């Protein structure tokens, strides 16, 4: 039982092995990633029919595109012929996707519309309708954020996000409601995807040590007593604080003040929507921690900016974010070093068998702080592992639950209609 690898009732321990085990990782793909809602895109990237972006759902690549009827659809980006990646671009606009191996061609809805040498090779008996790209079971949006899930039994997206909405709404509202994404920037680092996911949800504790130099350069950390940690049974986690605190944190980076809200407005500092979608409030970085094995991940990063900014303001804002959060950003480099070192030193038998400490604040989770609705549990202090405990509790529930049941479509006839 994966629930036995965590204990937040008495000891506050988590097995170190969950960050290194290949077996655990494979189960994460068939449970956590196969059964959760995963961030795919922002609608601003898909304005016109035929606009598409490619995304990942766990290790499964997908194409997300705007349909002629205005809907958004996502399909597995794997050719039904020999399994080649069909679309090899990050984004674009098209009517058709043609596989670069043998030329099978699909429309943006994933229907197989053209097969080279169909007459000579398949004697006009290929059931093209039976060989569409595999559709993502459900695709839904919340305030422009597009998510997908393979699980037909998942709750509606709006319900899945219920306890994350204070953080998501605050992220969007602080930027001014109408946002668009710049990016993505993609890079690969060593480390388990859960480390940054829990970290962006809950770990304000590391900042004074990990980012000591960077914080010195920007004049110290915001008042920690005014940051509140939030946790949810759905696995989402966030740190919320007064808008004035985050503004002071970011002004040295050249990110101008937000015209939306007063200094006392409760706003998100950083948050993770379970399982792997994180963001930093006010300055606008978004991250998906794409799993690439138990000790490797691909970081996909965007910056959310108010739509319609003039070019110079937009450039300044992106520059301000990039120097702190990007593949070469000072804060992100500090963070990545930790995640990579954990992967490097934790492979030994003894290291993997030695439990880790998630005790901080245990027993002191309470509704103190603000009246902000949404999260199930909150605490009035920055220094608390409450969000991580919620994250791993939900993680273990899914890991011990059923794998996604794939319902194979009725087997189509063989190549010559004889199969
Ligand atoms: S693998 Fe795509 S056409 Fe052959
Ligand atoms: Fe950090």
mmCIF file of C-alpha atoms in Angstrom, residues 84-219:
data_model
loop_
_atom_site.group_PDB
_atom_site.id
_atom_site.type_symbol
_atom_site.label_atom_id
_atom_site.label_comp_id
_atom_site.label_asym_id
_atom_site.label_seq_id
_atom_site.Cartn_x
_atom_site.Cartn_y
_atom_site.Cartn_z
ATOM 1 C CA UNK A 84 5.385 7.882 -34.729
ATOM 2 C CA UNK A 85 4.880 11.375 -33.246
ATOM 3 C CA UNK A 86 2.416 12.953 -35.662
ATOM 4 C CA UNK A 87 2.924 16.648 -34.910
ATOM 5 C CA UNK A 88 6.481 17.725 -34.197
ATOM 6 C CA UNK A 89 5.880 21.435 -33.635
ATOM 7 C CA UNK A 90 5.140 23.245 -30.374
ATOM 8 C CA UNK A 91 2.335 25.292 -31.902
ATOM 9 C CA UNK A 92 0.889 26.575 -35.154
ATOM 10 C CA UNK A 93 -2.212 26.651 -37.319
ATOM 11 C CA UNK A 94 -3.205 23.850 -39.655
ATOM 12 C CA UNK A 95 -6.061 21.904 -41.195
ATOM 13 C CA UNK A 96 -4.177 18.595 -41.247
ATOM 14 C CA UNK A 97 -1.435 16.754 -39.412
ATOM 15 C CA UNK A 98 0.666 14.528 -41.662
ATOM 16 C CA UNK A 99 2.857 11.886 -40.087
ATOM 17 C CA UNK A 100 6.418 12.224 -41.333
ATOM 18 C CA UNK A 101 7.035 8.446 -41.407
ATOM 19 C CA UNK A 102 4.644 7.102 -44.088
ATOM 20 C CA UNK A 103 2.359 10.067 -44.576
ATOM 21 C CA UNK A 104 -0.881 9.097 -42.849
ATOM 22 C CA UNK A 105 -2.821 12.335 -42.502
ATOM 23 C CA UNK A 106 -5.294 13.303 -39.788
ATOM 24 C CA UNK A 107 -7.591 16.321 -39.487
ATOM 25 C CA UNK A 108 -7.512 18.498 -36.362
ATOM 26 C CA UNK A 109 -10.241 16.366 -34.779
ATOM 27 C CA UNK A 110 -7.919 13.376 -35.155
ATOM 28 C CA UNK A 111 -9.842 11.620 -37.957
ATOM 29 C CA UNK A 112 -7.664 9.703 -40.389
ATOM 30 C CA UNK A 113 -8.405 11.408 -43.693
ATOM 31 C CA UNK A 114 -5.639 10.331 -46.070
ATOM 32 C CA UNK A 115 -3.475 7.240 -46.424
ATOM 33 C CA UNK A 116 -0.814 7.122 -49.139
ATOM 34 C CA UNK A 117 -1.185 4.161 -51.514
ATOM 35 C CA UNK A 118 -4.541 3.313 -49.999
ATOM 36 C CA UNK A 119 -5.655 1.477 -53.116
ATOM 37 C CA UNK A 120 -2.444 -0.399 -53.870
ATOM 38 C CA UNK A 121 -1.571 -1.191 -50.258
ATOM 39 C CA UNK A 122 -4.903 -1.597 -48.533
ATOM 40 C CA UNK A 123 -7.069 -2.436 -51.543
ATOM 41 C CA UNK A 124 -9.492 0.311 -50.488
ATOM 42 C CA UNK A 125 -10.587 -1.811 -47.553
ATOM 43 C CA UNK A 126 -8.921 0.139 -44.751
ATOM 44 C CA UNK A 127 -11.525 1.247 -42.214
ATOM 45 C CA UNK A 128 -10.126 4.759 -41.756
ATOM 46 C CA UNK A 129 -12.769 5.650 -39.173
ATOM 47 C CA UNK A 130 -11.409 2.913 -36.938
ATOM 48 C CA UNK A 131 -7.897 4.371 -37.019
ATOM 49 C CA UNK A 132 -8.414 7.916 -35.709
ATOM 50 C CA UNK A 133 -5.949 9.425 -33.264
ATOM 51 C CA UNK A 134 -6.909 8.452 -29.720
ATOM 52 C CA UNK A 135 -9.033 11.258 -28.258
ATOM 53 C CA UNK A 136 -8.376 12.671 -24.801
ATOM 54 C CA UNK A 137 -11.475 11.604 -22.916
ATOM 55 C CA UNK A 138 -12.443 15.027 -21.587
ATOM 56 C CA UNK A 139 -11.223 18.561 -22.222
ATOM 57 C CA UNK A 140 -12.646 21.473 -20.232
ATOM 58 C CA UNK A 141 -11.647 25.073 -19.482
ATOM 59 C CA UNK A 142 -11.685 27.242 -16.414
ATOM 60 C CA UNK A 143 -11.247 30.990 -17.029
ATOM 61 C CA UNK A 144 -9.232 30.309 -20.164
ATOM 62 C CA UNK A 145 -7.100 27.546 -18.629
ATOM 63 C CA UNK A 146 -7.575 24.350 -20.645
ATOM 64 C CA UNK A 147 -7.262 21.020 -18.847
ATOM 65 C CA UNK A 148 -7.656 17.436 -20.012
ATOM 66 C CA UNK A 149 -8.162 14.068 -18.366
ATOM 67 C CA UNK A 150 -8.248 10.497 -19.600
ATOM 68 C CA UNK A 151 -10.653 9.527 -16.819
ATOM 69 C CA UNK A 152 -14.310 9.376 -17.891
ATOM 70 C CA UNK A 153 -15.335 9.265 -14.224
ATOM 71 C CA UNK A 154 -13.388 12.351 -13.118
ATOM 72 C CA UNK A 155 -15.458 15.146 -11.550
ATOM 73 C CA UNK A 156 -16.229 18.167 -13.718
ATOM 74 C CA UNK A 157 -13.185 20.445 -13.974
ATOM 75 C CA UNK A 158 -14.942 23.205 -12.038
ATOM 76 C CA UNK A 159 -15.471 20.781 -9.147
ATOM 77 C CA UNK A 160 -11.964 19.326 -9.382
ATOM 78 C CA UNK A 161 -10.580 22.851 -9.063
ATOM 79 C CA UNK A 162 -12.948 23.949 -6.320
ATOM 80 C CA UNK A 163 -10.331 24.186 -3.596
ATOM 81 C CA UNK A 164 -7.700 25.611 -5.950
ATOM 82 C CA UNK A 165 -9.910 28.409 -7.215
ATOM 83 C CA UNK A 166 -8.933 31.011 -4.579
ATOM 84 C CA UNK A 167 -5.361 30.647 -5.821
ATOM 85 C CA UNK A 168 -6.178 30.413 -9.538
ATOM 86 C CA UNK A 169 -8.653 33.291 -9.431
ATOM 87 C CA UNK A 170 -6.202 35.450 -7.546
ATOM 88 C CA UNK A 171 -3.446 34.614 -10.043
ATOM 89 C CA UNK A 172 -5.635 35.704 -12.953
ATOM 90 C CA UNK A 173 -7.306 38.683 -11.259
ATOM 91 C CA UNK A 174 -4.029 40.223 -10.108
ATOM 92 C CA UNK A 175 -2.904 40.271 -13.727
ATOM 93 C CA UNK A 176 -6.175 41.802 -14.841
ATOM 94 C CA UNK A 177 -8.469 38.923 -15.909
ATOM 95 C CA UNK A 178 -7.657 39.035 -19.617
ATOM 96 C CA UNK A 179 -4.329 37.243 -19.839
ATOM 97 C CA UNK A 180 -2.222 35.521 -22.456
ATOM 98 C CA UNK A 181 0.795 33.258 -22.168
ATOM 99 C CA UNK A 182 4.323 33.929 -23.385
ATOM 100 C CA UNK A 183 6.320 30.756 -23.997
ATOM 101 C CA UNK A 184 6.757 27.939 -23.424
ATOM 102 C CA UNK A 185 10.372 27.723 -22.464
ATOM 103 C CA UNK A 186 11.297 24.060 -21.992
ATOM 104 C CA UNK A 187 14.266 22.533 -20.271
ATOM 105 C CA UNK A 188 15.208 19.206 -18.760
ATOM 106 C CA UNK A 189 16.588 18.747 -15.261
ATOM 107 C CA UNK A 190 17.438 15.859 -13.038
ATOM 108 C CA UNK A 191 14.940 15.373 -10.220
ATOM 109 C CA UNK A 192 11.583 13.855 -9.361
ATOM 110 C CA UNK A 193 8.546 15.863 -10.500
ATOM 111 C CA UNK A 194 6.932 15.738 -7.036
ATOM 112 C CA UNK A 195 9.668 17.864 -5.452
ATOM 113 C CA UNK A 196 8.844 21.095 -7.310
ATOM 114 C CA UNK A 197 5.124 20.274 -7.230
ATOM 115 C CA UNK A 198 5.085 20.101 -3.426
ATOM 116 C CA UNK A 199 7.585 22.950 -3.212
ATOM 117 C CA UNK A 200 5.566 25.450 -5.228
ATOM 118 C CA UNK A 201 2.532 24.394 -3.239
ATOM 119 C CA UNK A 202 3.881 24.732 0.229
ATOM 120 C CA UNK A 203 7.608 25.188 0.756
ATOM 121 C CA UNK A 204 8.235 28.743 1.869
ATOM 122 C CA UNK A 205 10.681 27.298 4.397
ATOM 123 C CA UNK A 206 13.528 26.840 1.905
ATOM 124 C CA UNK A 207 13.700 30.437 0.753
ATOM 125 C CA UNK A 208 15.850 31.943 3.503
ATOM 126 C CA UNK A 209 18.502 29.240 3.018
ATOM 127 C CA UNK A 210 18.322 28.208 -0.637
ATOM 128 C CA UNK A 211 17.868 31.749 -1.921
ATOM 129 C CA UNK A 212 20.002 33.489 0.711
ATOM 130 C CA UNK A 213 22.207 35.223 -1.860
ATOM 131 C CA UNK A 214 19.358 36.220 -4.137
ATOM 132 C CA UNK A 215 17.316 37.517 -1.209
ATOM 133 C CA UNK A 216 20.263 39.552 -0.011
ATOM 134 C CA UNK A 217 20.460 41.123 -3.450
ATOM 135 C CA UNK A 218 16.786 42.113 -3.419
ATOM 136 C CA UNK A 219 16.797 43.323 0.168
#
